[in-house]
GROMACS .gro file of C-alpha atoms in nm:
model
  398
    1MET     CA    1  -1.516   2.165   2.193
    2VAL     CA    2  -1.241   2.298   2.421
    3ALA     CA    3  -1.361   2.546   2.681
    4GLY     CA    4  -1.137   2.753   2.903
    5HIS     CA    5  -1.101   3.045   3.138
    6LEU     CA    6  -0.836   3.252   3.315
    7ARG     CA    7  -0.756   3.205   3.681
    8GLU     CA    8  -0.559   3.440   3.903
    9LYS     CA    9  -0.307   3.276   4.134
   10GLY     CA   10  -0.025   3.450   4.318
   11GLY     CA   11  -0.070   3.761   4.103
   12ILE     CA   12  -0.020   3.559   3.779
   13TYR     CA   13  -0.272   3.461   3.512
   14TYR     CA   14  -0.321   3.086   3.462
   15ILE     CA   15  -0.497   2.920   3.169
   16VAL     CA   16  -0.747   2.649   3.263
   17LEU     CA   17  -0.881   2.434   2.981
   18SER     CA   18  -1.179   2.200   2.996
   19TYR     CA   19  -1.237   1.923   2.741
   20THR     CA   20  -1.298   1.555   2.683
   21ASP     CA   21  -0.989   1.376   2.556
   22GLU     CA   22  -0.972   1.122   2.274
   23TYR     CA   23  -1.054   0.840   2.518
   24GLY     CA   24  -1.365   1.010   2.660
   25ASN     CA   25  -1.200   1.126   2.983
   26ARG     CA   26  -1.271   1.474   3.122
   27ARG     CA   27  -0.959   1.692   3.149
   28THR     CA   28  -0.904   2.032   3.313
   29PRO     CA   29  -0.532   2.107   3.285
   30SER     CA   30  -0.389   2.436   3.410
   31GLN     CA   31  -0.077   2.619   3.300
   32SER     CA   32   0.082   2.952   3.387
   33THR     CA   33   0.094   3.232   3.131
   34GLY     CA   34   0.381   3.395   3.318
   35LEU     CA   35   0.193   3.725   3.289
   36PRO     CA   36   0.128   3.944   3.596
   37VAL     CA   37  -0.243   4.014   3.648
   38LYS     CA   38  -0.198   4.390   3.644
   39GLY     CA   39  -0.218   4.533   3.294
   40ASN     CA   40  -0.205   4.202   3.105
   41LYS     CA   41  -0.565   4.087   3.079
   42LYS     CA   42  -0.585   4.133   2.700
   43ARG     CA   43  -0.259   3.945   2.641
   44ALA     CA   44  -0.369   3.665   2.873
   45GLU     CA   45  -0.701   3.634   2.688
   46ASP     CA   46  -0.515   3.606   2.358
   47LEU     CA   47  -0.298   3.327   2.504
   48LEU     CA   48  -0.613   3.152   2.627
   49GLN     CA   49  -0.772   3.155   2.280
   50ARG     CA   50  -0.447   3.032   2.125
   51ALA     CA   51  -0.424   2.746   2.379
   52ARG     CA   52  -0.786   2.646   2.311
   53HIS     CA   53  -0.728   2.640   1.935
   54GLN     CA   54  -0.406   2.442   1.970
   55LYS     CA   55  -0.571   2.185   2.197
   56GLU     CA   56  -0.864   2.147   1.954
   57GLU     CA   57  -0.621   2.078   1.670
   58GLU     CA   58  -0.432   1.829   1.886
   59LEU     CA   59  -0.750   1.643   1.983
   60LYS     CA   60  -0.866   1.637   1.621
   61CYS     CA   61  -0.542   1.473   1.513
   62ARG     CA   62  -0.542   1.226   1.801
   63ARG     CA   63  -0.900   1.116   1.728
   64LEU     CA   64  -0.808   1.068   1.363
   65ALA     CA   65  -0.511   0.857   1.471
   66ILE     CA   66  -0.731   0.636   1.689
   67ARG     CA   67  -0.988   0.589   1.409
   68SER     CA   68  -0.703   0.487   1.180
   69GLY     CA   69  -0.575   0.231   1.430
   70MET     CA   70  -0.257   0.423   1.512
   71LYS     CA   71  -0.121   0.339   1.856
   72ILE     CA   72   0.032   0.643   2.023
   73MET     CA   73   0.293   0.564   2.286
   74PRO     CA   74   0.471   0.895   2.349
   75ASP     CA   75   0.682   0.768   2.635
   76GLN     CA   76   0.837   0.475   2.450
   77MET     CA   77   0.774   0.506   2.075
   78ARG     CA   78   1.084   0.477   1.860
   79LEU     CA   79   1.118   0.711   1.565
   80THR     CA   80   1.094   0.434   1.307
   81GLU     CA   81   0.791   0.281   1.483
   82TYR     CA   82   0.619   0.617   1.474
   83LEU     CA   83   0.692   0.662   1.102
   84LYS     CA   84   0.543   0.320   1.025
   85GLU     CA   85   0.231   0.402   1.227
   86TRP     CA   86   0.202   0.738   1.051
   87LEU     CA   87   0.221   0.563   0.714
   88LYS     CA   88  -0.063   0.330   0.815
   89MET     CA   89  -0.278   0.630   0.900
   90MET     CA   90  -0.190   0.812   0.576
   91ARG     CA   91  -0.290   0.511   0.369
   92THR     CA   92  -0.655   0.577   0.448
   93SER     CA   93  -0.626   0.956   0.454
   94VAL     CA   94  -0.469   1.050   0.119
   95GLU     CA   95  -0.492   0.945  -0.244
   96MET     CA   96  -0.302   0.638  -0.352
   97THR     CA   97  -0.061   0.839  -0.567
   98THR     CA   98   0.030   1.055  -0.266
   99TYR     CA   99   0.068   0.751  -0.042
  100ASP     CA  100   0.294   0.590  -0.301
  101SER     CA  101   0.528   0.889  -0.268
  102TYR     CA  102   0.522   0.868   0.114
  103GLU     CA  103   0.591   0.496   0.113
  104ARG     CA  104   0.880   0.515  -0.134
  105THR     CA  105   1.046   0.791   0.066
  106ILE     CA  106   0.979   0.694   0.426
  107LEU     CA  107   0.958   0.314   0.412
  108ASN     CA  108   1.235   0.260   0.158
  109ARG     CA  109   1.480   0.542   0.241
  110ILE     CA  110   1.430   0.720   0.574
  111ILE     CA  111   1.340   0.425   0.797
  112PRO     CA  112   1.630   0.202   0.675
  113TYR     CA  113   1.877   0.486   0.738
  114PHE     CA  114   1.764   0.553   1.096
  115ASN     CA  115   1.725   0.181   1.173
  116LYS     CA  116   2.092   0.136   1.083
  117ARG     CA  117   2.236   0.453   1.240
  118TYR     CA  118   2.005   0.501   1.540
  119PRO     CA  119   1.812   0.173   1.594
  120LYS     CA  120   1.684   0.267   1.941
  121LEU     CA  121   1.625   0.639   1.881
  122LEU     CA  122   1.299   0.757   2.038
  123LEU     CA  123   1.077   0.999   1.851
  124GLN     CA  124   1.124   1.262   2.124
  125GLU     CA  125   1.504   1.228   2.099
  126LEU     CA  126   1.528   1.314   1.728
  127THR     CA  127   1.743   1.624   1.673
  128PRO     CA  128   1.783   1.862   1.377
  129LYS     CA  129   2.149   1.752   1.360
  130GLN     CA  130   2.048   1.389   1.300
  131ILE     CA  131   1.809   1.494   1.023
  132GLN     CA  132   2.077   1.715   0.870
  133ASP     CA  133   2.324   1.424   0.879
  134TYR     CA  134   2.071   1.212   0.692
  135TYR     CA  135   2.040   1.472   0.416
  136THR     CA  136   2.420   1.493   0.391
  137TYR     CA  137   2.439   1.115   0.365
  138GLU     CA  138   2.189   1.113   0.078
  139LEU     CA  139   2.377   1.387  -0.106
  140ASP     CA  140   2.736   1.270  -0.050
  141VAL     CA  141   2.707   0.891  -0.026
  142CYS     CA  142   2.394   0.803  -0.225
  143LYS     CA  143   2.462   1.083  -0.474
  144VAL     CA  144   2.098   1.182  -0.505
  145SER     CA  145   2.007   1.526  -0.635
  146PRO     CA  146   1.928   1.823  -0.407
  147ASN     CA  147   1.573   1.821  -0.547
  148THR     CA  148   1.529   1.461  -0.431
  149VAL     CA  149   1.648   1.553  -0.081
  150ILE     CA  150   1.405   1.846  -0.078
  151HIS     CA  151   1.125   1.604  -0.163
  152ARG     CA  152   1.226   1.367   0.117
  153HIS     CA  153   1.250   1.658   0.357
  154ALA     CA  154   0.890   1.754   0.274
  155ASN     CA  155   0.769   1.401   0.349
  156LEU     CA  156   0.964   1.371   0.676
  157ARG     CA  157   0.857   1.716   0.790
  158LYS     CA  158   0.491   1.629   0.727
  159ALA     CA  159   0.520   1.313   0.936
  160LEU     CA  160   0.689   1.499   1.221
  161GLN     CA  161   0.441   1.786   1.198
  162TYR     CA  162   0.165   1.541   1.282
  163ALA     CA  163   0.360   1.433   1.591
  164PHE     CA  164   0.391   1.799   1.691
  165ARG     CA  165   0.021   1.870   1.637
  166THR     CA  166  -0.081   1.569   1.847
  167GLY     CA  167   0.148   1.662   2.135
  168LEU     CA  168   0.406   1.389   2.082
  169LEU     CA  169   0.672   1.652   2.011
  170ASP     CA  170   0.720   1.997   2.159
  171ASN     CA  171   0.840   2.122   1.822
  172ASN     CA  172   0.915   1.995   1.474
  173PRO     CA  173   1.293   1.933   1.445
  174ALA     CA  174   1.266   1.930   1.063
  175ASP     CA  175   1.185   2.301   1.078
  176ARG     CA  176   1.538   2.372   1.203
  177VAL     CA  177   1.744   2.203   0.933
  178GLN     CA  178   1.901   2.358   0.625
  179ARG     CA  179   1.752   2.224   0.305
  180PRO     CA  180   1.979   2.204   0.000
  181ARG     CA  181   1.926   2.467  -0.265
  182LYS     CA  182   1.683   2.358  -0.533
  183GLU     CA  183   1.835   2.292  -0.872
  184ARG     CA  184   1.646   2.415  -1.174
  185TYR     CA  185   1.645   2.152  -1.444
  186GLN     CA  186   1.764   2.286  -1.777
  187ALA     CA  187   1.600   2.089  -2.054
  188HIS     CA  188   1.773   2.038  -2.388
  189PRO     CA  189   1.475   1.974  -2.613
  190TYR     CA  190   1.481   1.843  -2.967
  191ASN     CA  191   1.467   2.092  -3.252
  192GLY     CA  192   1.245   2.050  -3.556
  193GLU     CA  193   1.497   1.843  -3.752
  194GLU     CA  194   1.558   1.606  -3.460
  195LEU     CA  195   1.184   1.558  -3.411
  196GLU     CA  196   1.140   1.472  -3.778
  197VAL     CA  197   1.400   1.198  -3.745
  198LEU     CA  198   1.243   1.074  -3.422
  199PHE     CA  199   0.893   1.061  -3.576
  200GLU     CA  200   1.029   0.857  -3.866
  201LYS     CA  201   1.215   0.611  -3.642
  202VAL     CA  202   0.928   0.564  -3.395
  203LYS     CA  203   0.664   0.503  -3.663
  204GLY     CA  204   0.482   0.174  -3.615
  205THR     CA  205   0.624   0.106  -3.267
  206ASN     CA  206   0.445   0.104  -2.931
  207LEU     CA  207   0.609   0.437  -2.854
  208GLU     CA  208   0.469   0.619  -3.157
  209LEU     CA  209   0.144   0.745  -3.006
  210GLY     CA  210   0.309   0.853  -2.680
  211VAL     CA  211   0.586   1.040  -2.862
  212ILE     CA  212   0.341   1.229  -3.084
  213LEU     CA  213   0.113   1.320  -2.796
  214ALA     CA  214   0.408   1.452  -2.594
  215ALA     CA  215   0.602   1.625  -2.874
  216PHE     CA  216   0.315   1.769  -3.078
  217TYR     CA  217   0.039   1.819  -2.822
  218GLY     CA  218   0.267   1.867  -2.520
  219LEU     CA  219   0.087   1.605  -2.310
  220ARG     CA  220   0.229   1.471  -1.987
  221ARG     CA  221   0.277   1.095  -1.978
  222SER     CA  222  -0.021   1.056  -1.741
  223GLU     CA  223  -0.234   1.250  -1.990
  224ALA     CA  224  -0.111   1.046  -2.288
  225CYS     CA  225  -0.186   0.715  -2.115
  226GLY     CA  226  -0.521   0.851  -1.994
  227LEU     CA  227  -0.650   0.963  -2.334
  228LYS     CA  228  -0.991   0.809  -2.408
  229TRP     CA  229  -1.187   0.767  -2.729
  230SER     CA  230  -1.475   0.950  -2.565
  231ALA     CA  231  -1.249   1.256  -2.533
  232ILE     CA  232  -1.200   1.274  -2.911
  233ASP     CA  233  -1.466   1.451  -3.114
  234PHE     CA  234  -1.413   1.357  -3.478
  235THR     CA  235  -1.702   1.582  -3.582
  236ARG     CA  236  -1.581   1.901  -3.414
  237LYS     CA  237  -1.216   1.803  -3.462
  238THR     CA  238  -1.118   1.838  -3.095
  239ILE     CA  239  -0.929   1.646  -2.828
  240THR     CA  240  -1.022   1.707  -2.464
  241ILE     CA  241  -0.762   1.638  -2.196
  242SER     CA  242  -0.967   1.548  -1.890
  243HIS     CA  243  -0.850   1.206  -1.769
  244THR     CA  244  -0.513   1.086  -1.640
  245VAL     CA  245  -0.355   0.754  -1.551
  246SER     CA  246  -0.080   0.726  -1.291
  247GLN     CA  247   0.126   0.426  -1.189
  248VAL     CA  248   0.185   0.356  -0.820
  249LYS     CA  249   0.352   0.079  -0.625
  250VAL     CA  250   0.204  -0.005  -0.286
  251ASP     CA  251   0.311  -0.310  -0.082
  252GLY     CA  252   0.526  -0.415  -0.376
  253LYS     CA  253   0.228  -0.430  -0.615
  254ILE     CA  254   0.206  -0.205  -0.920
  255THR     CA  255  -0.136  -0.045  -0.967
  256LEU     CA  256  -0.274   0.187  -1.234
  257VAL     CA  257  -0.484   0.474  -1.099
  258GLY     CA  258  -0.722   0.648  -1.338
  259LYS     CA  259  -0.869   0.987  -1.248
  260ASP     CA  260  -1.134   1.194  -1.421
  261ARG     CA  261  -0.932   1.504  -1.351
  262THR     CA  262  -0.597   1.647  -1.452
  263LYS     CA  263  -0.295   1.772  -1.258
  264THR     CA  264  -0.446   2.119  -1.218
  265LYS     CA  265  -0.772   2.283  -1.320
  266SER     CA  266  -0.593   2.454  -1.610
  267SER     CA  267  -0.461   2.118  -1.732
  268HIS     CA  268  -0.817   2.034  -1.836
  269ARG     CA  269  -0.806   2.169  -2.189
  270THR     CA  270  -0.937   2.117  -2.540
  271LEU     CA  271  -0.695   2.102  -2.833
  272PRO     CA  272  -0.755   2.089  -3.209
  273LEU     CA  273  -0.755   1.752  -3.383
  274VAL     CA  274  -0.524   1.807  -3.680
  275ASP     CA  275  -0.570   1.597  -3.996
  276PRO     CA  276  -0.249   1.385  -3.975
  277PHE     CA  277  -0.321   1.290  -3.615
  278GLU     CA  278  -0.684   1.216  -3.696
  279GLU     CA  279  -0.564   0.973  -3.963
  280LEU     CA  280  -0.334   0.805  -3.710
  281LEU     CA  281  -0.615   0.775  -3.455
  282LEU     CA  282  -0.851   0.619  -3.710
  283ALA     CA  283  -0.579   0.369  -3.804
  284ILE     CA  284  -0.525   0.289  -3.435
  285ARG     CA  285  -0.897   0.237  -3.383
  286ASP     CA  286  -0.920   0.002  -3.680
  287LYS     CA  287  -0.619  -0.193  -3.551
  288GLN     CA  288  -0.773  -0.226  -3.205
  289GLU     CA  289  -1.098  -0.358  -3.351
  290ALA     CA  290  -0.901  -0.612  -3.556
  291ASN     CA  291  -0.704  -0.720  -3.247
  292ARG     CA  292  -1.027  -0.771  -3.056
  293ARG     CA  293  -1.160  -1.000  -3.326
  294ILE     CA  294  -0.835  -1.196  -3.347
  295CYS     CA  295  -0.778  -1.232  -2.972
  296GLY     CA  296  -1.141  -1.297  -2.880
  297ASN     CA  297  -1.185  -1.369  -2.510
  298CYS     CA  298  -0.813  -1.317  -2.450
  299TYR     CA  299  -0.844  -0.947  -2.532
  300CYS     CA  300  -0.848  -0.726  -2.222
  301GLN     CA  301  -1.195  -0.576  -2.171
  302GLU     CA  302  -1.099  -0.333  -1.894
  303TYR     CA  303  -0.960  -0.054  -2.111
  304LEU     CA  304  -1.187  -0.052  -2.416
  305ASP     CA  305  -1.237   0.326  -2.402
  306TYR     CA  306  -0.863   0.398  -2.381
  307VAL     CA  307  -0.669   0.494  -2.693
  308TYR     CA  308  -0.320   0.392  -2.580
  309VAL     CA  309  -0.333   0.013  -2.540
  310ASN     CA  310  -0.117  -0.272  -2.671
  311GLU     CA  311  -0.213  -0.559  -2.902
  312MET     CA  312  -0.389  -0.744  -2.618
  313GLY     CA  313  -0.587  -0.438  -2.508
  314GLU     CA  314  -0.376  -0.376  -2.199
  315LEU     CA  315  -0.322  -0.014  -2.106
  316MET     CA  316   0.022   0.131  -2.172
  317LYS     CA  317   0.184   0.218  -1.839
  318PRO     CA  318   0.330   0.565  -1.776
  319ASN     CA  319   0.655   0.413  -1.649
  320TYR     CA  320   0.691   0.224  -1.977
  321LEU     CA  321   0.723   0.557  -2.159
  322SER     CA  322   0.992   0.682  -1.920
  323GLN     CA  323   1.191   0.360  -1.934
  324ALA     CA  324   1.151   0.248  -2.296
  325PHE     CA  325   1.207   0.591  -2.453
  326PRO     CA  326   1.576   0.637  -2.353
  327ALA     CA  327   1.652   0.281  -2.463
  328PHE     CA  328   1.486   0.351  -2.799
  329LEU     CA  329   1.697   0.665  -2.849
  330GLU     CA  330   2.018   0.479  -2.771
  331LYS     CA  331   1.928   0.193  -3.002
  332HIS     CA  332   1.875   0.431  -3.294
  333GLY     CA  333   2.170   0.659  -3.218
  334LEU     CA  334   1.956   0.960  -3.129
  335ARG     CA  335   2.051   1.228  -2.877
  336HIS     CA  336   1.948   1.137  -2.522
  337ILE     CA  337   1.660   1.332  -2.367
  338ARG     CA  338   1.394   1.238  -2.114
  339PHE     CA  339   1.046   1.150  -2.234
  340HIS     CA  340   0.917   1.461  -2.051
  341ASP     CA  341   1.160   1.669  -2.259
  342LEU     CA  342   0.936   1.605  -2.559
  343ARG     CA  343   0.687   1.835  -2.385
  344HIS     CA  344   0.965   2.094  -2.363
  345SER     CA  345   1.038   2.037  -2.732
  346CYS     CA  346   0.676   2.118  -2.806
  347ALA     CA  347   0.697   2.446  -2.615
  348SER     CA  348   1.025   2.544  -2.783
  349LEU     CA  349   0.885   2.483  -3.132
  350LEU     CA  350   0.570   2.677  -3.053
  351TYR     CA  351   0.773   2.974  -2.937
  352ALA     CA  352   1.014   2.953  -3.229
  353ASN     CA  353   0.715   2.981  -3.462
  354GLY     CA  354   0.588   3.300  -3.304
  355VAL     CA  355   0.343   3.160  -3.046
  356ALA     CA  356   0.323   3.384  -2.739
  357LEU     CA  357   0.401   3.251  -2.390
  358LYS     CA  358   0.038   3.304  -2.287
  359ASP     CA  359  -0.080   3.076  -2.568
  360ILE     CA  360   0.191   2.820  -2.484
  361GLN     CA  361   0.066   2.823  -2.125
  362GLU     CA  362  -0.285   2.735  -2.238
  363TRP     CA  363  -0.162   2.470  -2.484
  364LEU     CA  364   0.045   2.293  -2.216
  365GLY     CA  365  -0.217   2.339  -1.944
  366HIS     CA  366  -0.008   2.536  -1.693
  367SER     CA  367  -0.198   2.695  -1.405
  368ASP     CA  368  -0.053   3.040  -1.474
  369ILE     CA  369   0.189   3.208  -1.708
  370ALA     CA  370   0.450   3.238  -1.432
  371THR     CA  371   0.487   2.858  -1.440
  372THR     CA  372   0.544   2.865  -1.813
  373SER     CA  373   0.789   3.154  -1.786
  374ASN     CA  374   0.985   2.988  -1.503
  375ILE     CA  375   1.019   2.657  -1.688
  376TYR     CA  376   1.101   2.812  -2.022
  377THR     CA  377   1.325   3.094  -1.908
  378HIS     CA  378   1.536   3.048  -2.220
  379LEU     CA  379   1.233   3.129  -2.434
  380ASP     CA  380   1.158   3.443  -2.239
  381TYR     CA  381   1.523   3.543  -2.275
  382SER     CA  382   1.493   3.518  -2.652
  383SER     CA  383   1.226   3.785  -2.644
  384LYS     CA  384   1.459   4.008  -2.444
  385VAL     CA  385   1.728   3.964  -2.709
  386ALA     CA  386   1.474   4.067  -2.972
  387SER     CA  387   1.391   4.372  -2.765
  388ALA     CA  388   1.759   4.462  -2.737
  389ASN     CA  389   1.806   4.430  -3.113
  390ALA     CA  390   1.506   4.655  -3.170
  391ILE     CA  391   1.668   4.946  -2.987
  392LEU     CA  392   2.023   4.867  -3.100
  393PRO     CA  393   2.011   5.120  -3.388
  394PHE     CA  394   1.974   5.396  -3.133
  395PHE     CA  395   2.287   5.295  -2.939
  396PRO     CA  396   2.528   5.593  -2.932
  397GLU     CA  397   2.818   5.561  -3.174
  398LYS     CA  398   3.176   5.608  -3.065
   0.00000   0.00000   0.00000
């Protein structure tokens, strides 16, 4: 708890705070508000409350840092040292999937850049210009996309924001850089004829189940790999999407992370189990039981409730879908798309067959219809063309 009061000195209001710091020492710092005493009491009181709140936030962050083993050395800490310490703290503070993103960005991209360009740069010396130069380097030299730079900016800004909140920085220099403009990805999904060819080519391969789940049911790869037998109700003919599997790489080791929750609350959804897919699932289940008998003790026992496993019972990895799918398309002379574009293909076919955007939103598990509309702008535009054609007969003739 940070206490405080106003003190008058030389006709000026001063803020005096009283608190115990992160090391248990009593502190009573004083600072001038710059406000004359006459007529400024209310403004001075507002500044006092703001200073108390800011100090409480700073102490909270510093105590968290100490509990996490982070050594704060504001007078001598280099930027890259700070980023490494921040990563150590985040490892115990966020989910593994989030930490994986931080590590890939900060440890593998940002730290190597600043170690090479500014090896002795102190945290307090970092300028917006140096951050901006890093973004330019990524765009012009490494040829990464603007969206990737935006993602790295978000990670770097978060790390520096912690330094600001704990008093290591007077401000966050990442707040004063110009981010590149976000590029909207324009998917080129498969049409019905292309999907028919794909379904025929993929039949009987390890990609078959993933392709069908993505193209017909619109599942994300984490949802496809996370599908469990317990989520399939053969009596009520339903499939419930409630579990996901993500793939992360921490300290050079690949780990699968299963969660009994989806990307968003709306992503938890129940879809109908259509007859052809039910037949496929029953065939898959019979094959898995046969593989268990054949392999015996060699069969993996960890993923028995998962639908998408290989011959040895090992769970199919999400990255396998992203990497093997393009190679499969090239091998069979099919038009290149991303695996995630199968989800877009699903949405396009639904819309082409008269399904409203609201229903597509619920089928795909988007949090709101704005998300669906933003991603599938081309579908929404088609409805506008239909509207234009509807009033075309009334257009004035020449």
